[in-house]
CSV table of C-alpha atoms and ligand atoms in Angstrom, one decimal:
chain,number,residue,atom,x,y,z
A,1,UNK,CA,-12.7,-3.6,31.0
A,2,UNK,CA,-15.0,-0.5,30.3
A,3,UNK,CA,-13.8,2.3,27.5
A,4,UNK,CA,-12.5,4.4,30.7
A,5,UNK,CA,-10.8,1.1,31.9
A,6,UNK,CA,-9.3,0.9,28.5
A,7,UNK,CA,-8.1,4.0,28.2
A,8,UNK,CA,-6.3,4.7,31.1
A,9,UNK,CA,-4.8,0.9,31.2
A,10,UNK,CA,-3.5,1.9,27.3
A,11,UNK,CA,-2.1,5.1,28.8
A,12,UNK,CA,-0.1,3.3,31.0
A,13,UNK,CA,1.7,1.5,28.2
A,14,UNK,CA,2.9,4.6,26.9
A,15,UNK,CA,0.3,5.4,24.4
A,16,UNK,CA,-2.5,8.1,23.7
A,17,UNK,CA,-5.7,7.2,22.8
A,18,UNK,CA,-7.7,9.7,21.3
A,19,UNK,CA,-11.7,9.8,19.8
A,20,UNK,CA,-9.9,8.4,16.5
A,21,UNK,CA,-8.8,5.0,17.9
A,22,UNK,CA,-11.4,3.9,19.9
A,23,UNK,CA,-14.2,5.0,16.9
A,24,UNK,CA,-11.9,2.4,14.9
A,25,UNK,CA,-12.1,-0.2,17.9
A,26,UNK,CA,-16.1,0.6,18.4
A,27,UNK,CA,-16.4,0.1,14.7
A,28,UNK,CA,-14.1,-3.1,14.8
A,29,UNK,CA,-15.8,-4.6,17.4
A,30,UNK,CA,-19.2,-3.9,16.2
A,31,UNK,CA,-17.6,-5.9,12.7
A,32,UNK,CA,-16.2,-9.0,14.9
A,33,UNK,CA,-19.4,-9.2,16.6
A,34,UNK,CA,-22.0,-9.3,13.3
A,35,UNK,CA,-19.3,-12.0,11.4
A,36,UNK,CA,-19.0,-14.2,14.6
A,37,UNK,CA,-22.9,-15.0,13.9
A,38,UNK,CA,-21.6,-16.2,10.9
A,39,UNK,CA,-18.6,-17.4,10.5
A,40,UNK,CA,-16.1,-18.3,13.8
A,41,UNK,CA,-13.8,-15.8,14.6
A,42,UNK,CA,-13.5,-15.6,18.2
A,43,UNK,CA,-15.4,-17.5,21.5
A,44,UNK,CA,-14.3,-13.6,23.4
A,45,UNK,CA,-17.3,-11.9,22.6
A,46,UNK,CA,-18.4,-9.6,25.7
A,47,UNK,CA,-17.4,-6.4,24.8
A,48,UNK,CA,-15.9,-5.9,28.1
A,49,UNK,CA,-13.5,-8.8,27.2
A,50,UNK,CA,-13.1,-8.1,23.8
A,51,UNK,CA,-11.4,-4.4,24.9
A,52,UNK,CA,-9.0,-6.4,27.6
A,53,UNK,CA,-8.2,-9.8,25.5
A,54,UNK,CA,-7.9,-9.2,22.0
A,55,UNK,CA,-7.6,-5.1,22.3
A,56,UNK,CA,-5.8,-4.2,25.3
A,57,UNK,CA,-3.8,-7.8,24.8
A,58,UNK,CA,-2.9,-7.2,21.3
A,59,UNK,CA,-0.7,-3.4,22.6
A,60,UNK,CA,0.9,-5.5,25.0
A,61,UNK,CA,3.3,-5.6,22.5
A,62,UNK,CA,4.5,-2.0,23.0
A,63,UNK,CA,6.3,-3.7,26.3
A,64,UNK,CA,9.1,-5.6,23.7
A,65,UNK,CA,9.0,-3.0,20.2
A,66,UNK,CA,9.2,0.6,19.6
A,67,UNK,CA,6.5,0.7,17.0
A,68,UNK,CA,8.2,4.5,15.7
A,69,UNK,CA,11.3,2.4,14.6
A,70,UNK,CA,9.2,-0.2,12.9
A,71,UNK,CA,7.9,0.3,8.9
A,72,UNK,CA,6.7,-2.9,8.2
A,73,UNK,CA,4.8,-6.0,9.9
A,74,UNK,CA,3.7,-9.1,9.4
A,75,UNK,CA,1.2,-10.9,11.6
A,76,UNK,CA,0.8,-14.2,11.0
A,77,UNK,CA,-2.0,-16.3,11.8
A,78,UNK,CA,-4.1,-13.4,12.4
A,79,UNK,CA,-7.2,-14.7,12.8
A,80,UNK,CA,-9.6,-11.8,13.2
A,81,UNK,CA,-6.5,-9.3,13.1
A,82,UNK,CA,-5.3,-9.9,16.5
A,83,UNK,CA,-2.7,-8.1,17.2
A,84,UNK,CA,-2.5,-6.7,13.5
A,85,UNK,CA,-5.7,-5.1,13.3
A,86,UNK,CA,-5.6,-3.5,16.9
A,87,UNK,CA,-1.8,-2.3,16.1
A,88,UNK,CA,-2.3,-0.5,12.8
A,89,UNK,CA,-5.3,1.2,14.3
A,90,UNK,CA,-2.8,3.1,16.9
A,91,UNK,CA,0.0,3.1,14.5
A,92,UNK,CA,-1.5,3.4,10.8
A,93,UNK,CA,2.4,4.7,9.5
A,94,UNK,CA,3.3,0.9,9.6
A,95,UNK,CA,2.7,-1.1,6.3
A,96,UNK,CA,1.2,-4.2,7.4
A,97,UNK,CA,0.9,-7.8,7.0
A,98,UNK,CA,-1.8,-10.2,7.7
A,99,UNK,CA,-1.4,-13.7,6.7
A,100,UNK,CA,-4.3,-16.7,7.3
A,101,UNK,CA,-4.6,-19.9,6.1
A,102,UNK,CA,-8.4,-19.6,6.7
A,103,UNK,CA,-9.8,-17.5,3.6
A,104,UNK,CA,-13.0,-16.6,5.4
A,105,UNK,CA,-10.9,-15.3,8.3
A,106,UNK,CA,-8.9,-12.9,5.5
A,107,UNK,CA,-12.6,-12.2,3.7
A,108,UNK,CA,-13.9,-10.7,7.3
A,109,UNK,CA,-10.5,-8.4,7.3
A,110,UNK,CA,-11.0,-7.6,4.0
A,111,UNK,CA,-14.5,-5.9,5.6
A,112,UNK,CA,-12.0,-4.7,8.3
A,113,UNK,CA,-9.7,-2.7,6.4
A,114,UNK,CA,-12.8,-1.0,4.2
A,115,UNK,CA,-14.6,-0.1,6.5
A,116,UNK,CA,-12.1,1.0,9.0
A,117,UNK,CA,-10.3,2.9,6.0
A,118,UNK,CA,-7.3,1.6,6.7
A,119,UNK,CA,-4.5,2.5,4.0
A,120,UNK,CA,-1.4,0.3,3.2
A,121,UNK,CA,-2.5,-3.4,4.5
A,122,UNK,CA,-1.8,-6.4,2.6
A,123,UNK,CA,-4.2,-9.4,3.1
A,124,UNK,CA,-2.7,-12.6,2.3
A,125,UNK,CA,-4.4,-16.1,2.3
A,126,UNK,CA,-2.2,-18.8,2.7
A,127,UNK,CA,-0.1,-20.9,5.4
A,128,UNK,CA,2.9,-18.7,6.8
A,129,UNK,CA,5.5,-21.4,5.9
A,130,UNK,CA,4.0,-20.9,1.8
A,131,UNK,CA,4.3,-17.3,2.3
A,132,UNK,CA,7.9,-16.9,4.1
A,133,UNK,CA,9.5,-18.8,1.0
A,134,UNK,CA,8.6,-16.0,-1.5
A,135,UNK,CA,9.0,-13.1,1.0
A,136,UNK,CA,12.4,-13.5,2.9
A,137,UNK,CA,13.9,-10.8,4.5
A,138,UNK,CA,10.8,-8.7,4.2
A,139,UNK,CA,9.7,-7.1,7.7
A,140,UNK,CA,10.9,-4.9,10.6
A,141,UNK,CA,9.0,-7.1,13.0
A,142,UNK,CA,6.7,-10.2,12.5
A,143,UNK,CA,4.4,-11.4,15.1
A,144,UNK,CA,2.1,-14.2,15.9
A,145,UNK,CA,-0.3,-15.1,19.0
A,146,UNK,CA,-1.8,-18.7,20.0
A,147,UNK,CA,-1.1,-19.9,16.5
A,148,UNK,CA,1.3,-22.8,17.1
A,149,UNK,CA,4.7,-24.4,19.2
A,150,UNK,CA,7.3,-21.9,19.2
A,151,UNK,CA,10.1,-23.8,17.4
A,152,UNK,CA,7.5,-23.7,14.1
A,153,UNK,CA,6.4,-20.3,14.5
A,154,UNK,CA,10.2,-19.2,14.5
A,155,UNK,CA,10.9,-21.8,11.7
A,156,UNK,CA,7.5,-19.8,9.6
A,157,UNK,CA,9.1,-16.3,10.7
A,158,UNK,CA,12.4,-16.0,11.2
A,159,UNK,CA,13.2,-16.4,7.5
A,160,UNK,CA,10.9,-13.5,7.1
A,161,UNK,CA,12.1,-10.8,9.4
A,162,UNK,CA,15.2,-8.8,8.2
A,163,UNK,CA,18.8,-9.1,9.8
A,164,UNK,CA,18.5,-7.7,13.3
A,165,UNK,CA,14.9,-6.9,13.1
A,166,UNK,CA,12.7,-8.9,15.5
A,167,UNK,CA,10.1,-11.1,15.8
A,168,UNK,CA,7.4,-11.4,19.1
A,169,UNK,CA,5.6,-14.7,20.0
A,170,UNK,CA,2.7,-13.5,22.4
A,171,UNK,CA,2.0,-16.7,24.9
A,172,UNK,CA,0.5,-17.2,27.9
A,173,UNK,CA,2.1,-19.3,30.6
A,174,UNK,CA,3.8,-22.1,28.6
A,175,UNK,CA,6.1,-22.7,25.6
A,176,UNK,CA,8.2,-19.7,26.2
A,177,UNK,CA,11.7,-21.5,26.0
A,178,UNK,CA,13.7,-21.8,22.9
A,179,UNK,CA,16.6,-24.0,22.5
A,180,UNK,CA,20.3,-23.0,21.4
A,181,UNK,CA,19.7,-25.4,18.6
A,182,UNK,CA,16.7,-23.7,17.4
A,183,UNK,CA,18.7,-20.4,17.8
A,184,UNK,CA,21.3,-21.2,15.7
A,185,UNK,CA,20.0,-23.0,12.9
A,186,UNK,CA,17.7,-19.8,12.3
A,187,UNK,CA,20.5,-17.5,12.9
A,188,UNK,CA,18.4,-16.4,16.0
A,189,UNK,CA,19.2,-14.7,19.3
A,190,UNK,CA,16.7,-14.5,22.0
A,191,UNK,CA,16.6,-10.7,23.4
A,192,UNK,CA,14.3,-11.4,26.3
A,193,UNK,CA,10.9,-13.1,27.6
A,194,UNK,CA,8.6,-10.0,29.2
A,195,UNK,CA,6.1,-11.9,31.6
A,196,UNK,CA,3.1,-10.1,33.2
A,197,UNK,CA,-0.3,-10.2,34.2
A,198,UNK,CA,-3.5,-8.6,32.1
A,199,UNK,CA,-5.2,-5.8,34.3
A,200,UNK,CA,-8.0,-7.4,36.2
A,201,UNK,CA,-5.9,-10.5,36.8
A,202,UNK,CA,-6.8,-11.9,33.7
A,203,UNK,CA,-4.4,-13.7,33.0
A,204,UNK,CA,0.0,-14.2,32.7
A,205,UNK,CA,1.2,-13.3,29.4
A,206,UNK,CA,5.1,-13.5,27.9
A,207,UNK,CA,5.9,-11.8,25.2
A,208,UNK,CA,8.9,-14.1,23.4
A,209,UNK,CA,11.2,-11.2,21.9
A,210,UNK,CA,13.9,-13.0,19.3
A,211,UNK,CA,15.7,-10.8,17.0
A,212,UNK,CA,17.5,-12.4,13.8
A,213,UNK,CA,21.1,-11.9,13.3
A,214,UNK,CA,22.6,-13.7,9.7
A,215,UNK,CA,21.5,-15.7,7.2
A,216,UNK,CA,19.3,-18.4,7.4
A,217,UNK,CA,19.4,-21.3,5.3
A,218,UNK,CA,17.0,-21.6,2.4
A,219,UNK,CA,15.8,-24.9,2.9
A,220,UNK,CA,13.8,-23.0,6.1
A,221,UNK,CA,10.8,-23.0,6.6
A,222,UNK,CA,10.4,-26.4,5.5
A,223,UNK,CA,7.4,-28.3,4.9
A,224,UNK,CA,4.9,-28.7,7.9
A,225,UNK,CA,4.7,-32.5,7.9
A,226,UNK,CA,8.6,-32.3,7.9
A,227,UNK,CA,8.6,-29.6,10.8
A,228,UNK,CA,6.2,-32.0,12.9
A,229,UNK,CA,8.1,-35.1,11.9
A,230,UNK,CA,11.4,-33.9,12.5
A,231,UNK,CA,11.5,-30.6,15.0
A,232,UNK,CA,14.4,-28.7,14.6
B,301,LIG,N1,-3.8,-14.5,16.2
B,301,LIG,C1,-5.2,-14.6,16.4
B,301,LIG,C2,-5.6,-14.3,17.8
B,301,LIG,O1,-4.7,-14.3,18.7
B,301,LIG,O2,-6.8,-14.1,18.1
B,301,LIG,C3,-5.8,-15.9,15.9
B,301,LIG,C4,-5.4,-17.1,16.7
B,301,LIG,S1,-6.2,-18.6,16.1
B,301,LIG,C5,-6.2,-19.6,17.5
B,301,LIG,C6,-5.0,-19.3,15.1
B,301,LIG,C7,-5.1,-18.8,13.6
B,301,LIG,O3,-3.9,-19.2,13.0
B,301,LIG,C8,-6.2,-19.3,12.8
B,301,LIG,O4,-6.9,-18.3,12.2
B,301,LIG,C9,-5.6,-20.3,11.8
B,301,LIG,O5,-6.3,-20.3,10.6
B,301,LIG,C10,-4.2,-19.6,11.7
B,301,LIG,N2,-3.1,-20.5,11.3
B,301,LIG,C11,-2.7,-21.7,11.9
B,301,LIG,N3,-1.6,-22.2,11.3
B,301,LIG,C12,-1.3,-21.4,10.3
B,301,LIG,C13,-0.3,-21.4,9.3
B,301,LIG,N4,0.6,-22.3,9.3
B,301,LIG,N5,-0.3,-20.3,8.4
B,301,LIG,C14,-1.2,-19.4,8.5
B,301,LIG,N6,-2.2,-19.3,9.4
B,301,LIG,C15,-2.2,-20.3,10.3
């Protein structure tokens, strides 16, 4: 997808893009592209794919939140920032989140957020299941895409999202189901699953919306050899 492409697909989700945002995404991309030569951040590296599978993808999200009711988010296993980076840029009120367990992954953001001059984000290295136990009850809205099964990534992020605040999976075609059981034991109600197809037929994407609704119980998230050895 060309800038123009971009643009106008954007503007059909509901939000402006001015010269601000896509200097940010020029200068973003231009950042992803120099640190891929030297450390692996992404195999998307066209720029005409990198505006409609990381960029465009990542504001898909705008389809299941309403980013003006939302202060603070957490992205886990962001990778290169996708969709924390991309988000921020179009909403930079929103204190934000990004947690990897690859340091050289939260080094390259580090770059990100200097040179981008992007105020109030918190880069964290460590493995989201670490993280949720100090940080509880923290965020509007936490989000992950293509880090792992859904049952972990709610058992990393429920605990972490406040009381009827939300979190998002972003999936493509498969492991979009959740099971009552999972529901419950993370106090859990599944709002709805948005399915669509990326412009240029690039793809089927579901958005998993799950919003928390009581107390979860502290022995979640446990560790991951117990989450792999015992799914919930
Ligand atoms: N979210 C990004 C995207 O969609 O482009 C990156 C996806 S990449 C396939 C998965 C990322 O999740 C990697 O950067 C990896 O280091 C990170 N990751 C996997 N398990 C994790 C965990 N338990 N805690 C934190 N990061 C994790």
């Amino acid at each position: 997808m060309n800038l123009d492409e971009f643009k106008s697909e954007v503007n059909k989700l509901g939000v402006p893009v001015t010269e601000k945002e896509i200097n940010l995404l020029e200068k973003y991309y231009n950042l992803l592209i120099e640190y891929n030569e030297k450390i692996n951040l992404t195999a998307i590296t066209e720029k005409k794919d990198v505006y409609l599978k990381h960029f465009y993808d990542s504001l898909t999200l705008v389809k299941a939140i309403d980013f003006a009711k939302i202060e603070s988010m957490c992205d886990i296993g962001t990778g290169a920032g996708f969709p924390g980076i991309v988000i921020k840029i179009f909403y930079p009120n929103i204190k934000l989140t990004l947690v990897d367990a690859l340091n050289k992954r939260i080094n390259f953001l580090k770059e990100v957020v200097f040179e981008l001059g992007l105020n109030d984000v918190n880069l964290v290295h460590a493995r989201a299941e670490d993280y949720a136990k100090d940080n509880r009850e923290m965020f509007d809205l936490v989000t992950a895409r293509a880090v792992a099964k859904l049952s972990i990534l709610m058992e990393y992020s429920m605990p972490m999202v406040k009381i009827n605040k939300f979190f998002v999976a972003m999936k493509g075609q498969d492991d979009i189901s959740v099971s009552n059981r999972v529901l419950d034991v993370l106090s859990s109600k599944l709002e709805k699953v948005i399915c669509f197809e990326l412009p240029k037929e690039a793809g089927i994407r579901n958005l998993v919306l799950i919003k928390r609704v009581g107390d979860i119980s502290l022995k979640y998230p446990r560790k991951y050899s117990d989450m792999k050895k015992k799914p919930l």
